Amino acid sequence: ETGVTQTPRHLVMGMTNKKSLKCEQHLGHNAMYWYKQSAKKPLELMFVYSLEERVENNSVPSRFSPECPNSSHLFLHLHTLQPEDSALYLCASSHRGLAGSTGELFFGEGSRLTVL
Amino acid sequence: GENVEQHPSTLSVQEGDSAVIKCTYSDSASNYFPWYKQELGKRPQLIIDIRSNVGEKKDQRIAVTLNKTAKHFSLHITETQPEDSAVYFCAASRYNNNDMRFGAGTRLTVKP
């Protein structure tokens, strides 16, 4: 399969559960991202892994924990979430040059998370 | 940090008419401005982008204009078609995707 693949596409979990979202990119990119998409709000950047560097949005709660074992795989570990965390979580990848130049973001189709 | 405002939040046009979506940004150092289209239930996809060294860029029926002095940029779609119906997001970034900020989106409906 080509492009950016996310699993699961849909996830329902209770507030005490632990689950993980998975993202895989087959584009040879060297940067991967997690975005949160809530209704009528801007796409919110949560985490970036790029050229061995991790960047995070300081407003993201610690109940979200990213993991990037290699340049093709990205995980988002979820623990003791709240109902307001229900949203579409989008993974993206891009190519970044050594100078940090901006590249097109290629998004996955998202994981729709519902927290009960 | 960067703040991107996008208007309108919804836009309905008749097929064949033009559609314009406007965005403003706050960080004068931003120099990359992409536009993404997200069809219902699908992933956002880049449709056009512009860098700060040009004022306008066109690709068939789609064009983007940038006014760096006023810190605003706009998406123009001419001869709209029903398949243009989607949510459109603008974004602004200083030099890499670490600091890219998106607008809240515009839901465009093209009525046949």
PDB file of C-alpha atoms in Angstrom:
ATOM      1  CA  GLU A   1       0.000   0.000   0.000  1.00  0.00           C
ATOM      2  CA  THR A   2       1.275   3.475  -0.821  1.00  0.00           C
ATOM      3  CA  GLY A   3       0.996   6.815   0.950  1.00  0.00           C
ATOM      4  CA  VAL A   4       0.215   7.261   4.608  1.00  0.00           C
ATOM      5  CA  THR A   5      -1.761   4.537   6.353  1.00  0.00           C
ATOM      6  CA  GLN A   6      -3.438   4.859   9.732  1.00  0.00           C
ATOM      7  CA  THR A   7      -4.945   2.175  11.948  1.00  0.00           C
ATOM      8  CA  PRO A   8      -7.428   1.787  13.413  1.00  0.00           C
ATOM      9  CA  ARG A   9      -9.793   3.979  11.407  1.00  0.00           C
ATOM     10  CA  HIS A  10     -12.272   4.048  14.282  1.00  0.00           C
ATOM     11  CA  LEU A  11     -11.674   3.567  17.998  1.00  0.00           C
ATOM     12  CA  VAL A  12     -14.053   3.735  20.949  1.00  0.00           C
ATOM     13  CA  MET A  13     -12.486   3.623  24.382  1.00  0.00           C
ATOM     14  CA  GLY A  14     -13.333   4.240  27.985  1.00  0.00           C
ATOM     15  CA  MET A  15     -11.526   6.792  30.080  1.00  0.00           C
ATOM     16  CA  THR A  16      -9.494   4.133  31.876  1.00  0.00           C
ATOM     17  CA  ASN A  17      -8.361   2.256  28.767  1.00  0.00           C
ATOM     18  CA  LYS A  18      -4.931   2.281  27.173  1.00  0.00           C
ATOM     19  CA  LYS A  19      -4.826   2.163  23.402  1.00  0.00           C
ATOM     20  CA  SER A  20      -2.495   3.152  20.583  1.00  0.00           C
ATOM     21  CA  LEU A  21      -2.907   4.691  17.167  1.00  0.00           C
ATOM     22  CA  LYS A  22      -0.537   3.591  14.439  1.00  0.00           C
ATOM     23  CA  CYS A  23       0.726   5.406  11.363  1.00  0.00           C
ATOM     24  CA  GLU A  24       2.944   4.117   8.580  1.00  0.00           C
ATOM     25  CA  GLN A  25       4.285   6.035   5.586  1.00  0.00           C
ATOM     26  CA  HIS A  26       5.594   4.481   2.381  1.00  0.00           C
ATOM     27  CA  LEU A  27       6.811   7.716   0.778  1.00  0.00           C
ATOM     28  CA  GLY A  28      10.408   7.768   1.936  1.00  0.00           C
ATOM     29  CA  HIS A  29       9.782  10.891   3.982  1.00  0.00           C
ATOM     30  CA  ASN A  30      11.906  11.886   6.950  1.00  0.00           C
ATOM     31  CA  ALA A  31       9.347  13.769   9.045  1.00  0.00           C
ATOM     32  CA  MET A  32       6.110  12.579  10.626  1.00  0.00           C
ATOM     33  CA  TYR A  33       3.389  14.460  12.480  1.00  0.00           C
ATOM     34  CA  TRP A  34       0.309  13.979  14.619  1.00  0.00           C
ATOM     35  CA  TYR A  35      -2.551  16.456  14.193  1.00  0.00           C
ATOM     36  CA  LYS A  36      -5.829  16.671  16.083  1.00  0.00           C
ATOM     37  CA  GLN A  37      -8.912  17.669  14.099  1.00  0.00           C
ATOM     38  CA  SER A  38     -11.974  18.753  16.083  1.00  0.00           C
ATOM     39  CA  ALA A  39     -15.187  20.082  14.583  1.00  0.00           C
ATOM     40  CA  LYS A  40     -15.027  23.744  13.539  1.00  0.00           C
ATOM     41  CA  LYS A  41     -11.513  24.167  14.925  1.00  0.00           C
ATOM     42  CA  PRO A  42      -8.161  24.549  13.197  1.00  0.00           C
ATOM     43  CA  LEU A  43      -6.018  21.502  12.708  1.00  0.00           C
ATOM     44  CA  GLU A  44      -3.875  21.353  15.835  1.00  0.00           C
ATOM     45  CA  LEU A  45      -0.283  20.189  15.577  1.00  0.00           C
ATOM     46  CA  MET A  46       0.484  17.819  18.449  1.00  0.00           C
ATOM     47  CA  PHE A  47       3.874  16.271  17.741  1.00  0.00           C
ATOM     48  CA  VAL A  48       6.598  16.309  15.112  1.00  0.00           C
ATOM     49  CA  TYR A  49       9.422  13.815  14.562  1.00  0.00           C
ATOM     50  CA  SER A  50      11.922  15.140  12.078  1.00  0.00           C
ATOM     51  CA  LEU A  51      15.574  14.358  11.354  1.00  0.00           C
ATOM     52  CA  GLU A  52      15.953  12.644  14.722  1.00  0.00           C
ATOM     53  CA  GLU A  53      14.358  15.626  16.463  1.00  0.00           C
ATOM     54  CA  ARG A  54      11.099  15.607  18.386  1.00  0.00           C
ATOM     55  CA  VAL A  55       9.026  18.745  18.706  1.00  0.00           C
ATOM     56  CA  GLU A  56       5.844  18.930  20.700  1.00  0.00           C
ATOM     57  CA  ASN A  57       3.065  21.389  21.261  1.00  0.00           C
ATOM     58  CA  ASN A  58       3.328  22.299  24.928  1.00  0.00           C
ATOM     59  CA  SER A  59      -0.441  22.447  25.248  1.00  0.00           C
ATOM     60  CA  VAL A  60      -0.841  18.711  24.537  1.00  0.00           C
ATOM     61  CA  PRO A  61      -1.680  16.806  27.762  1.00  0.00           C
ATOM     62  CA  SER A  62       0.668  14.070  28.962  1.00  0.00           C
ATOM     63  CA  ARG A  63      -2.074  11.465  28.471  1.00  0.00           C
ATOM     64  CA  PHE A  64      -0.959  11.547  24.809  1.00  0.00           C
ATOM     65  CA  SER A  65       2.444   9.960  24.281  1.00  0.00           C
ATOM     66  CA  PRO A  66       4.093   9.660  20.847  1.00  0.00           C
ATOM     67  CA  GLU A  67       6.612   7.082  19.740  1.00  0.00           C
ATOM     68  CA  CYS A  68       8.613   7.040  16.532  1.00  0.00           C
ATOM     69  CA  PRO A  69      10.748   3.872  16.271  1.00  0.00           C
ATOM     70  CA  ASN A  70      11.941   4.723  12.750  1.00  0.00           C
ATOM     71  CA  SER A  71      11.263   7.198   9.965  1.00  0.00           C
ATOM     72  CA  SER A  72       8.385   5.127   8.554  1.00  0.00           C
ATOM     73  CA  HIS A  73       6.369   4.424  11.690  1.00  0.00           C
ATOM     74  CA  LEU A  74       4.676   6.657  14.214  1.00  0.00           C
ATOM     75  CA  PHE A  75       2.494   5.766  17.180  1.00  0.00           C
ATOM     76  CA  LEU A  76       0.274   7.765  19.497  1.00  0.00           C
ATOM     77  CA  HIS A  77      -0.223   6.058  22.847  1.00  0.00           C
ATOM     78  CA  LEU A  78      -3.429   7.002  24.647  1.00  0.00           C
ATOM     79  CA  HIS A  79      -3.963   6.678  28.394  1.00  0.00           C
ATOM     80  CA  THR A  80      -6.773   7.859  30.695  1.00  0.00           C
ATOM     81  CA  LEU A  81      -8.302  10.106  28.068  1.00  0.00           C
ATOM     82  CA  GLN A  82     -11.186  12.493  28.606  1.00  0.00           C
ATOM     83  CA  PRO A  83     -14.392  12.807  26.545  1.00  0.00           C
ATOM     84  CA  GLU A  84     -13.117  16.119  25.141  1.00  0.00           C
ATOM     85  CA  ASP A  85     -10.272  14.183  23.515  1.00  0.00           C
ATOM     86  CA  SER A  86     -12.772  12.697  21.080  1.00  0.00           C
ATOM     87  CA  ALA A  87     -11.673  13.861  17.640  1.00  0.00           C
ATOM     88  CA  LEU A  88     -10.130  12.790  14.365  1.00  0.00           C
ATOM     89  CA  TYR A  89      -6.410  12.193  14.758  1.00  0.00           C
ATOM     90  CA  LEU A  90      -4.480  12.709  11.560  1.00  0.00           C
ATOM     91  CA  CYS A  91      -1.006  11.492  10.859  1.00  0.00           C
ATOM     92  CA  ALA A  92       1.074  13.223   8.189  1.00  0.00           C
ATOM     93  CA  SER A  93       4.521  12.926   6.687  1.00  0.00           C
ATOM     94  CA  SER A  94       6.741  15.173   4.629  1.00  0.00           C
ATOM     95  CA  HIS A  95      10.257  15.504   3.345  1.00  0.00           C
ATOM     96  CA  ARG A  96      12.441  17.993   5.112  1.00  0.00           C
ATOM     97  CA  GLY A  97      15.753  19.138   3.755  1.00  0.00           C
ATOM     98  CA  LEU A  98      18.794  19.627   5.938  1.00  0.00           C
ATOM     99  CA  ALA A  99      18.032  23.331   6.078  1.00  0.00           C
ATOM    100  CA  GLY A 100      14.617  22.515   7.473  1.00  0.00           C
ATOM    101  CA  SER A 101      12.835  23.585   4.315  1.00  0.00           C
ATOM    102  CA  THR A 102       9.063  23.212   4.196  1.00  0.00           C
ATOM    103  CA  GLY A 103       7.542  20.372   2.237  1.00  0.00           C
ATOM    104  CA  GLU A 104       4.038  19.286   1.353  1.00  0.00           C
ATOM    105  CA  LEU A 105       2.244  17.413   4.112  1.00  0.00           C
ATOM    106  CA  PHE A 106       0.800  14.062   3.068  1.00  0.00           C
ATOM    107  CA  PHE A 107      -1.998  13.077   5.424  1.00  0.00           C
ATOM    108  CA  GLY A 108      -3.424   9.726   6.358  1.00  0.00           C
ATOM    109  CA  GLU A 109      -7.181   9.247   6.425  1.00  0.00           C
ATOM    110  CA  GLY A 110      -7.268   9.608  10.184  1.00  0.00           C
ATOM    111  CA  SER A 111      -8.332   7.642  13.220  1.00  0.00           C
ATOM    112  CA  ARG A 112     -11.731   8.678  14.569  1.00  0.00           C
ATOM    113  CA  LEU A 113     -11.488   8.447  18.355  1.00  0.00           C
ATOM    114  CA  THR A 114     -14.479   8.436  20.668  1.00  0.00           C
ATOM    115  CA  VAL A 115     -13.890   8.537  24.418  1.00  0.00           C
ATOM    116  CA  LEU A 116     -16.845   7.474  26.533  1.00  0.00           C
TER     117      LEU A 116
ATOM    118  CA  GLY B   1       3.292  32.285  17.803  1.00  0.00           C
ATOM    119  CA  GLU B   2       1.433  32.326  14.527  1.00  0.00           C
ATOM    120  CA  ASN B   3      -2.343  32.813  14.457  1.00  0.00           C
ATOM    121  CA  VAL B   4      -4.328  32.185  11.286  1.00  0.00           C
ATOM    122  CA  GLU B   5      -7.876  33.451  10.807  1.00  0.00           C
ATOM    123  CA  GLN B   6      -9.995  32.120   7.952  1.00  0.00           C
ATOM    124  CA  HIS B   7     -13.241  33.483   6.497  1.00  0.00           C
ATOM    125  CA  PRO B   8     -15.942  32.644   5.728  1.00  0.00           C
ATOM    126  CA  SER B   9     -16.594  29.458   7.687  1.00  0.00           C
ATOM    127  CA  THR B  10     -19.208  28.374   5.144  1.00  0.00           C
ATOM    128  CA  LEU B  11     -19.672  29.392   1.525  1.00  0.00           C
ATOM    129  CA  SER B  12     -22.349  28.335  -0.921  1.00  0.00           C
ATOM    130  CA  VAL B  13     -22.117  29.177  -4.616  1.00  0.00           C
ATOM    131  CA  GLN B  14     -23.889  28.205  -7.797  1.00  0.00           C
ATOM    132  CA  GLU B  15     -22.035  25.972 -10.225  1.00  0.00           C
ATOM    133  CA  GLY B  16     -19.986  28.107 -12.583  1.00  0.00           C
ATOM    134  CA  ASP B  17     -19.621  30.999 -10.160  1.00  0.00           C
ATOM    135  CA  SER B  18     -16.361  31.974  -8.465  1.00  0.00           C
ATOM    136  CA  ALA B  19     -15.492  31.344  -4.832  1.00  0.00           C
ATOM    137  CA  VAL B  20     -13.053  33.308  -2.697  1.00  0.00           C
ATOM    138  CA  ILE B  21     -11.721  32.298   0.710  1.00  0.00           C
ATOM    139  CA  LYS B  22      -9.598  34.691   2.734  1.00  0.00           C
ATOM    140  CA  CYS B  23      -7.025  34.175   5.467  1.00  0.00           C
ATOM    141  CA  THR B  24      -5.011  36.503   7.641  1.00  0.00           C
ATOM    142  CA  TYR B  25      -1.913  35.664   9.625  1.00  0.00           C
ATOM    143  CA  SER B  26      -0.133  37.343  12.486  1.00  0.00           C
ATOM    144  CA  ASP B  27       3.553  36.397  12.172  1.00  0.00           C
ATOM    145  CA  SER B  28       5.275  38.691   9.690  1.00  0.00           C
ATOM    146  CA  ALA B  29       8.109  36.158   9.408  1.00  0.00           C
ATOM    147  CA  SER B  30       5.816  33.506   7.901  1.00  0.00           C
ATOM    148  CA  ASN B  31       6.865  32.760   4.349  1.00  0.00           C
ATOM    149  CA  TYR B  32       4.995  29.643   3.236  1.00  0.00           C
ATOM    150  CA  PHE B  33       1.222  29.531   2.684  1.00  0.00           C
ATOM    151  CA  PRO B  34      -0.383  26.269   1.563  1.00  0.00           C
ATOM    152  CA  TRP B  35      -4.047  25.472   0.940  1.00  0.00           C
ATOM    153  CA  TYR B  36      -5.482  22.043   1.648  1.00  0.00           C
ATOM    154  CA  LYS B  37      -8.773  20.542   0.461  1.00  0.00           C
ATOM    155  CA  GLN B  38     -10.580  17.922   2.528  1.00  0.00           C
ATOM    156  CA  GLU B  39     -13.513  16.125   0.967  1.00  0.00           C
ATOM    157  CA  LEU B  40     -16.066  14.519   3.256  1.00  0.00           C
ATOM    158  CA  GLY B  41     -14.556  11.538   5.059  1.00  0.00           C
ATOM    159  CA  LYS B  42     -11.226  11.891   3.283  1.00  0.00           C
ATOM    160  CA  ARG B  43      -7.769  13.164   4.089  1.00  0.00           C
ATOM    161  CA  PRO B  44      -6.657  16.773   3.567  1.00  0.00           C
ATOM    162  CA  GLN B  45      -4.692  17.180   0.338  1.00  0.00           C
ATOM    163  CA  LEU B  46      -2.543  20.066  -0.828  1.00  0.00           C
ATOM    164  CA  ILE B  47      -4.081  21.887  -3.782  1.00  0.00           C
ATOM    165  CA  ILE B  48      -1.833  24.916  -4.122  1.00  0.00           C
ATOM    166  CA  ASP B  49       0.795  26.789  -2.154  1.00  0.00           C
ATOM    167  CA  ILE B  50       2.639  30.067  -2.371  1.00  0.00           C
ATOM    168  CA  ARG B  51       5.874  31.369  -0.933  1.00  0.00           C
ATOM    169  CA  SER B  52       6.500  34.912   0.145  1.00  0.00           C
ATOM    170  CA  ASN B  53       8.699  35.797  -2.808  1.00  0.00           C
ATOM    171  CA  VAL B  54       5.683  35.888  -5.161  1.00  0.00           C
ATOM    172  CA  GLY B  55       2.350  37.679  -5.000  1.00  0.00           C
ATOM    173  CA  GLU B  56       0.216  35.330  -7.034  1.00  0.00           C
ATOM    174  CA  LYS B  57       0.200  31.765  -8.270  1.00  0.00           C
ATOM    175  CA  LYS B  58      -2.276  30.061 -10.555  1.00  0.00           C
ATOM    176  CA  ASP B  59      -3.033  26.451 -11.409  1.00  0.00           C
ATOM    177  CA  GLN B  60      -5.896  26.025 -13.873  1.00  0.00           C
ATOM    178  CA  ARG B  61      -9.078  27.114 -12.054  1.00  0.00           C
ATOM    179  CA  ILE B  62      -7.330  27.745  -8.751  1.00  0.00           C
ATOM    180  CA  ALA B  63      -5.276  30.793  -7.813  1.00  0.00           C
ATOM    181  CA  VAL B  64      -3.780  32.121  -4.623  1.00  0.00           C
ATOM    182  CA  THR B  65      -2.824  35.730  -3.930  1.00  0.00           C
ATOM    183  CA  LEU B  66      -0.588  36.976  -1.145  1.00  0.00           C
ATOM    184  CA  ASN B  67      -0.328  40.458   0.340  1.00  0.00           C
ATOM    185  CA  LYS B  68       2.620  40.402   2.737  1.00  0.00           C
ATOM    186  CA  THR B  69       2.158  43.987   3.808  1.00  0.00           C
ATOM    187  CA  ALA B  70      -1.394  43.371   4.937  1.00  0.00           C
ATOM    188  CA  LYS B  71      -0.602  39.800   6.020  1.00  0.00           C
ATOM    189  CA  HIS B  72      -3.425  38.191   4.174  1.00  0.00           C
ATOM    190  CA  PHE B  73      -3.768  35.634   1.419  1.00  0.00           C
ATOM    191  CA  SER B  74      -6.713  34.343  -0.540  1.00  0.00           C
ATOM    192  CA  LEU B  75      -7.822  31.309  -2.519  1.00  0.00           C
ATOM    193  CA  HIS B  76      -9.778  31.912  -5.702  1.00  0.00           C
ATOM    194  CA  ILE B  77     -11.674  29.156  -7.475  1.00  0.00           C
ATOM    195  CA  THR B  78     -13.217  30.040 -10.830  1.00  0.00           C
ATOM    196  CA  GLU B  79     -15.901  28.164 -12.784  1.00  0.00           C
ATOM    197  CA  THR B  80     -16.766  26.117  -9.721  1.00  0.00           C
ATOM    198  CA  GLN B  81     -17.978  22.552 -10.124  1.00  0.00           C
ATOM    199  CA  PRO B  82     -19.876  20.271  -7.703  1.00  0.00           C
ATOM    200  CA  GLU B  83     -16.679  18.281  -7.125  1.00  0.00           C
ATOM    201  CA  ASP B  84     -15.121  21.428  -5.657  1.00  0.00           C
ATOM    202  CA  SER B  85     -17.443  20.972  -2.668  1.00  0.00           C
ATOM    203  CA  ALA B  86     -15.211  20.302   0.345  1.00  0.00           C
ATOM    204  CA  VAL B  87     -13.623  21.941   3.358  1.00  0.00           C
ATOM    205  CA  TYR B  88     -10.668  24.158   2.494  1.00  0.00           C
ATOM    206  CA  PHE B  89      -7.920  24.971   4.992  1.00  0.00           C
ATOM    207  CA  CYS B  90      -5.323  27.684   4.733  1.00  0.00           C
ATOM    208  CA  ALA B  91      -2.082  27.536   6.673  1.00  0.00           C
ATOM    209  CA  ALA B  92       0.982  29.639   7.375  1.00  0.00           C
ATOM    210  CA  SER B  93       4.464  28.621   8.329  1.00  0.00           C
ATOM    211  CA  ARG B  94       7.721  30.411   9.052  1.00  0.00           C
ATOM    212  CA  TYR B  95      10.249  28.018   7.556  1.00  0.00           C
ATOM    213  CA  ASN B  96       9.335  24.453   8.319  1.00  0.00           C
ATOM    214  CA  ASN B  97       6.320  22.396   9.240  1.00  0.00           C
ATOM    215  CA  ASN B  98       7.163  22.497  12.961  1.00  0.00           C
ATOM    216  CA  ASP B  99       5.369  25.786  13.300  1.00  0.00           C
ATOM    217  CA  MET B 100       2.660  25.473  10.663  1.00  0.00           C
ATOM    218  CA  ARG B 101      -0.690  26.851  11.820  1.00  0.00           C
ATOM    219  CA  PHE B 102      -3.975  26.124  10.098  1.00  0.00           C
ATOM    220  CA  GLY B 103      -7.117  28.173   9.757  1.00  0.00           C
ATOM    221  CA  ALA B 104     -10.412  26.753  11.025  1.00  0.00           C
ATOM    222  CA  GLY B 105     -11.561  25.810   7.542  1.00  0.00           C
ATOM    223  CA  THR B 106     -14.209  26.902   5.043  1.00  0.00           C
ATOM    224  CA  ARG B 107     -16.958  24.532   3.992  1.00  0.00           C
ATOM    225  CA  LEU B 108     -17.616  25.212   0.316  1.00  0.00           C
ATOM    226  CA  THR B 109     -20.794  23.915  -1.271  1.00  0.00           C
ATOM    227  CA  VAL B 110     -21.234  24.173  -5.021  1.00  0.00           C
ATOM    228  CA  LYS B 111     -24.863  23.776  -6.025  1.00  0.00           C
ATOM    229  CA  PRO B 112     -25.528  22.253  -9.438  1.00  0.00           C
TER     230      PRO B 112
END
